[in-house]
Amino acid sequence: MALVKVENLSRVFDVSKPWLNRVIERRSKAFLTAVSEVDFEVEARSTYALVGESGSGKSTIGKMLVGLLKPTSGTVEIEGIDLASETDATKIDAIRSDIQMIFQDPYASLNPRWRVRDIIVEPVASRGGKTDGLAEKLLEQVGLSVQDAGKFPHEFSGGQRQRICIARALASEPNLIVCDEPTSALDVSVQAQVLNLMSDLKDDFGLTYVLISHDLTVVRHMAEKIGVLYLGRLVEEAAPEDLFQRPKHPYTQMLLEAAPQMDGFGREVQPPEGEIPDPINPPPGCAFHPRCPISQDVCKRQRPEMRVLNGSRVACHLAE
Amino acid sequence: MADPVLSIRDLSVEIPTRHGIVRPVDGVSYDIQAGEILGIVGESGAGKSMAGNAVIGLLNPPAHISKGEIWLNGQRIDHLKGDAMRRLRGKEIGMVFQDPLTSLNPLLRIGDQLIETMLTHLPISRTEAEKRAVAALEEVGIPGAAARVNSYPHEFSGGMRQRVVIALALCAEPSLVIADEPTTALDVSVQAQIIALLRRLCRDRGTAVMLITHDMGVIAEATDRVAVMYAGRLAELGPVRDVLTHPQHPYTHGLMASTPLASQGKSRLHQIPGAMPRLDAVPDGCAFNPRCPHATDKCRQAPVPRVSNGQAACWYPLVDEKVI
Amino acid sequence: MSDFPIPVKPKSRLRIALDSDLFYTFRRSPVAMVSAAVVLVLVLSAIFAPLIAPTNPFNPASLNLMNGFTPPMTPNAFTGESFFMGTDDQGRDVFSTILYGMRISLFVGVAAVFFAMVLGITLGLISGYVGGWTETIIMRTADVQLTFPSILVAMLIFGIAKGVTPVEYRDQMAIWVLILAIGLSDWVQFARVVRGATLVEKNKEYVQAARLIGRTPGAIMLRHILPNVLSPVLVIATISLALAIIAEATLSFLGVGAPPTQPSLGTLIRIGQGFLFSGEWWILLFPAITLLALALSVNLLGDWLRDALNPRLR
């Protein structure tokens, strides 16, 4: 059964200048569509990855999944409950403790004035739960020592801090953890330690991960299903083997080609053309068409629907 | 072989702190030839940027060069001060940093910044400099260069801005470019463009490039030779293909093996136990010995052998240990 | 997980304070240490004034009008008594009046700053965290108040408050009105700084993590954001203390502050300046020097604190 069900999800930000400036400069309001009509499902106990470059809307989706942002339209259902529209406080509370998040910057995600013990048990303590020995138990589970509970965050390295973040995320015994670039601030060898820890914990606790990353190699290693985002739209969704061996969307193909490869010594890549367009004025039709090598007239006029193709889903008129 | 453009001999950098002296760069030696891209790779705290800063004389006091020599085109530069160093920095050494915004003056048109740099360092007229500014922007692939010389830095996207920085670094025709994480802040597709650009410029002009990065993929694709640093010391130095596919130093091997790409199809990534030592607690002997699976008493006591081309700083170099 | 020795025992708050960079820079700054010593001595002698002062200047029974205008360190012509800092017109020991006056000055200063701080932090946190119209109203009010000199604001508040208090309570209430007036004229800078710091902190991921688990805005502001915006507040509080002491002295000097029955340093200076040209310089000079020493060393301490807490200046 799907644990997370995202349907037709969109988020628009008002990026207008203040009212007075608009009047004086005679500008109209400006809106940025960060996420546009995205839908996907995440199976329980699986890892679903969202990849994309900056401005692809992957972090915005993550924030909507955990309830930090409200969708402009569309729904996010977790265990059948939509946080944005649910009115029953007990249900909201129950879902809240089932969802946790791990953030990108291990230096900003821990309150520098709190001791590690208080940081880890906060999700439980704020609901009045029992916290005796909880921090110590969790610290050991994430590979730190019991003595670390009394220390402050600045006494730890980046990798250790990310372990503390994971311990905090585990405290309320969640089902779903949204990981927003969990290792992109970490060194390669530390990244390996943290990714291994995440894999182990997933097996031990039966967790479901939504992994948000720009790093294709991390995503390929961790995920069972990968959604590729471009300019706020889901352009392709496939299992890792399919995506990396037989990418169907031209954007996915470009992304894979451009990514540096460790065995690509002296590789002469034809670097991709152009850059990501301005999300305030996205191109009409398929958002990728100005950079697409195979685009045709239909791509400029009509936005492609998501369709199933050889077990993958792809939003392209021409992919086959 | 011709004389190297840059030659660093046994360089050490020290920082006195209230807990004692720490050495973020410790006895490092390497050369860069004309037209060559040397990659400096290592994890944070390995001292890779500090070595680059030492070359351009941009160490923040109280950090200072405590030992060793830096030679640029046959001239010793590690003792140069103030004006002499500043002249050299603009003329002979170009710099590209991670954040393109901080390398450009936000209040000046990019054309003016290029022209000013050229007029300071090249014996050319203003009209000539203006012509060259447009040519420089065209060379780094900025569309509509003739019009865009009059734009301000904030009018460019991140990738375009980094191109401008590269144009600025190269406009005085330096013999050495130091690029410190030039693509880290950029998206994958833009990163590929920038790497291709750096390689083309280096090949066409015979500029030597020191490319500092933590990204093994960038190293593999962009560089000719690579120096691996660990805890301020050189662990291994050699042609990039040899070092990455057949690492001799156990640290290089661990580093390569722990990338997700090398562990494809495995459920767990290779892990190096422990963490890099803090600079005020570097162990005796080989700095890597507490984390090394092959360490013996010799590694814990005796100083490790020097790195030379094709020889790792290790008593027991790995033979035929293929990673990828 | 680490193979390298790390201290096992969790550190106590005191240990952390002694190991901190702040304490380290303090030990290396002679100015800061001297100022701190002066402040400490002055504050302690104000607190223990009844034990230190030779006489109680407010007890009419201990006063002898014959002792009036005794110069410092010289025996009085009539009584033969000698005073360290001389006496004033009513024969009160100047040293004792200074000690008692400093109590009033410090009390008014500290209480006014505390009041301004609580008000400023609360409004700053709310406007920074909540934003929108709440922020607009609070911060525009602050902007408007900033266009008036704060001493004028204080005098205005003082005047209004005096007008509404019944005559028989006026002297009793004077001190509290003074605190209210100085505090209200000073909250703006606390609010501005706290709002700025809150805007930075509220976007950090630890605040998002707290929102995620459903903590209320009040809990997030108090437990998460407040401890992280206190450093700049501490700096402003110290510098404000010096300003508040001077503001109180100014108001008292102008005759709208502490009543003659409870003279502060400012009141003493006002009384003293009347005798300056008749040759009784000590009645003015000693309170003035004390005020100067107090305000200056608090200010220097604030300066040092600002530099020490600002990593960019290090």
CSV table of N, CA, C and O in Angstrom, one decimal, chain B residues 284-324:
chain,number,residue,atom,x,y,z
B,284,ASP,N,51.3,10.4,15.3
B,284,ASP,CA,52.7,10.2,14.9
B,284,ASP,C,52.8,9.3,13.7
B,284,ASP,O,51.8,8.5,13.5
B,285,GLY,N,53.9,9.3,13.0
B,285,GLY,CA,54.1,8.5,11.9
B,285,GLY,C,53.2,8.9,10.8
B,285,GLY,O,53.0,10.1,10.5
B,286,CYS,N,52.6,7.9,10.1
B,286,CYS,CA,51.6,8.2,9.1
B,286,CYS,C,50.3,8.7,9.7
B,286,CYS,O,49.8,8.1,10.6
B,287,ALA,N,49.9,9.8,9.1
B,287,ALA,CA,48.7,10.5,9.7
B,287,ALA,C,47.4,9.6,9.6
B,287,ALA,O,46.5,9.7,10.3
B,288,PHE,N,47.5,8.6,8.6
B,288,PHE,CA,46.3,7.8,8.4
B,288,PHE,C,46.3,6.5,9.2
B,288,PHE,O,45.3,5.8,9.2
B,289,ASN,N,47.4,6.3,10.0
B,289,ASN,CA,47.6,4.9,10.5
B,289,ASN,C,46.4,4.4,11.4
B,289,ASN,O,46.1,3.3,11.4
B,290,PRO,N,45.8,5.3,12.2
B,290,PRO,CA,44.7,4.8,13.1
B,290,PRO,C,43.5,4.2,12.3
B,290,PRO,O,42.7,3.5,12.8
B,291,ARG,N,43.4,4.7,11.0
B,291,ARG,CA,42.2,4.3,10.2
B,291,ARG,C,42.6,3.2,9.2
B,291,ARG,O,41.7,2.8,8.4
B,292,CYS,N,43.9,2.9,9.1
B,292,CYS,CA,44.3,2.1,8.0
B,292,CYS,C,44.3,0.6,8.3
B,292,CYS,O,44.7,0.2,9.4
B,293,PRO,N,43.7,-0.2,7.4
B,293,PRO,CA,43.6,-1.7,7.7
B,293,PRO,C,45.0,-2.4,7.7
B,293,PRO,O,45.1,-3.4,8.2
B,294,HIS,N,46.0,-1.7,7.0
B,294,HIS,CA,47.3,-2.4,6.9
B,294,HIS,C,48.3,-1.9,7.8
B,294,HIS,O,49.5,-2.2,7.7
B,295,ALA,N,48.0,-1.0,8.8
B,295,ALA,CA,49.0,-0.3,9.5
B,295,ALA,C,49.8,-1.3,10.4
B,295,ALA,O,49.2,-2.2,11.0
B,296,THR,N,51.1,-1.0,10.5
B,296,THR,CA,51.9,-1.8,11.4
B,296,THR,C,52.6,-0.8,12.4
B,296,THR,O,52.4,0.4,12.3
B,297,ASP,N,53.5,-1.3,13.3
B,297,ASP,CA,54.2,-0.4,14.2
B,297,ASP,C,55.1,0.6,13.4
B,297,ASP,O,55.2,1.7,13.9
B,298,LYS,N,55.6,0.2,12.3
B,298,LYS,CA,56.4,1.1,11.5
B,298,LYS,C,55.6,2.3,11.1
B,298,LYS,O,56.1,3.4,11.1
B,299,CYS,N,54.4,2.1,10.7
B,299,CYS,CA,53.5,3.2,10.3
B,299,CYS,C,53.2,4.1,11.5
B,299,CYS,O,53.0,5.3,11.3
B,300,ARG,N,53.2,3.6,12.7
B,300,ARG,CA,52.8,4.4,13.8
B,300,ARG,C,54.0,5.2,14.3
B,300,ARG,O,53.8,6.2,15.0
B,301,GLN,N,55.2,4.8,14.0
B,301,GLN,CA,56.4,5.5,14.5
B,301,GLN,C,57.2,6.3,13.4
B,301,GLN,O,57.3,7.5,13.5
B,302,ALA,N,57.6,5.6,12.4
B,302,ALA,CA,58.5,6.2,11.4
B,302,ALA,C,57.8,7.2,10.5
B,302,ALA,O,56.6,6.9,10.2
B,303,PRO,N,58.4,8.3,10.2
B,303,PRO,CA,57.8,9.2,9.2
B,303,PRO,C,57.7,8.5,7.9
B,303,PRO,O,58.6,7.7,7.5
B,304,VAL,N,56.6,8.7,7.2
B,304,VAL,CA,56.3,8.0,5.9
B,304,VAL,C,57.3,8.4,4.8
B,304,VAL,O,57.8,9.5,4.9
B,305,PRO,N,57.5,7.6,3.8
B,305,PRO,CA,58.3,8.0,2.7
B,305,PRO,C,57.7,9.2,2.0
B,305,PRO,O,56.5,9.4,2.0
B,306,ARG,N,58.6,10.0,1.3
B,306,ARG,CA,58.1,11.1,0.6
B,306,ARG,C,57.3,10.7,-0.7
B,306,ARG,O,57.6,9.7,-1.2
B,307,VAL,N,56.4,11.6,-1.0
B,307,VAL,CA,55.7,11.3,-2.2
B,307,VAL,C,56.5,11.7,-3.4
B,307,VAL,O,57.1,12.8,-3.4
B,308,SER,N,56.7,10.9,-4.4
B,308,SER,CA,57.2,11.3,-5.7
B,308,SER,C,56.3,10.8,-6.8
B,308,SER,O,55.3,10.1,-6.5
B,309,ASN,N,56.5,11.3,-8.0
B,309,ASN,CA,55.5,10.9,-9.0
B,309,ASN,C,55.4,9.4,-9.1
B,309,ASN,O,56.4,8.7,-9.3
B,310,GLY,N,54.3,8.9,-8.9
B,310,GLY,CA,54.1,7.4,-9.0
B,310,GLY,C,54.4,6.7,-7.8
B,310,GLY,O,54.5,5.5,-7.8
B,311,GLN,N,54.6,7.4,-6.7
B,311,GLN,CA,55.0,6.7,-5.4
B,311,GLN,C,54.1,7.3,-4.3
B,311,GLN,O,54.2,8.5,-4.1
B,312,ALA,N,53.4,6.5,-3.6
B,312,ALA,CA,52.5,7.1,-2.6
B,312,ALA,C,53.3,7.2,-1.3
B,312,ALA,O,54.3,6.6,-1.1
B,313,ALA,N,52.8,8.1,-0.4
B,313,ALA,CA,53.4,8.3,0.9
B,313,ALA,C,53.0,7.1,1.9
B,313,ALA,O,52.2,7.3,2.8
B,314,CYS,N,53.5,5.9,1.6
B,314,CYS,CA,53.0,4.8,2.3
B,314,CYS,C,54.1,3.7,2.3
B,314,CYS,O,54.8,3.5,1.3
B,315,TRP,N,54.3,3.1,3.5
B,315,TRP,CA,55.3,2.0,3.6
B,315,TRP,C,54.8,0.8,2.8
B,315,TRP,O,55.6,0.0,2.4
B,316,TYR,N,53.6,0.6,2.8
B,316,TYR,CA,53.0,-0.7,2.1
B,316,TYR,C,52.1,-0.3,1.0
B,316,TYR,O,50.9,-0.6,1.2
B,317,PRO,N,52.6,0.3,-0.1
B,317,PRO,CA,51.6,0.7,-1.1
B,317,PRO,C,50.9,-0.5,-1.7
B,317,PRO,O,51.4,-1.6,-1.8
B,318,LEU,N,49.6,-0.2,-2.0
B,318,LEU,CA,48.8,-1.3,-2.6
B,318,LEU,C,49.2,-1.6,-4.0
B,318,LEU,O,49.6,-0.6,-4.7
B,319,VAL,N,49.3,-2.8,-4.4
B,319,VAL,CA,49.6,-3.2,-5.8
B,319,VAL,C,48.4,-3.8,-6.4
B,319,VAL,O,47.7,-4.6,-5.8
B,320,ASP,N,48.1,-3.3,-7.6
B,320,ASP,CA,47.0,-3.9,-8.4
B,320,ASP,C,45.7,-4.0,-7.6
B,320,ASP,O,45.0,-5.0,-7.7
B,321,GLU,N,45.4,-2.9,-6.9
B,321,GLU,CA,44.1,-2.9,-6.2
B,321,GLU,C,43.2,-2.1,-7.0
B,321,GLU,O,43.2,-0.9,-7.0
B,322,LYS,N,42.4,-2.7,-7.9
B,322,LYS,CA,41.5,-2.0,-8.8
B,322,LYS,C,40.2,-1.6,-8.1
B,322,LYS,O,39.6,-2.4,-7.4
B,323,VAL,N,39.8,-0.3,-8.3
B,323,VAL,CA,38.6,0.2,-7.6
B,323,VAL,C,37.5,0.3,-8.7
B,323,VAL,O,36.4,-0.2,-8.4
B,324,ILE,N,37.8,0.9,-9.8
B,324,ILE,CA,36.7,1.1,-10.7
B,324,ILE,C,37.1,0.6,-12.1
B,324,ILE,O,38.3,0.5,-12.4
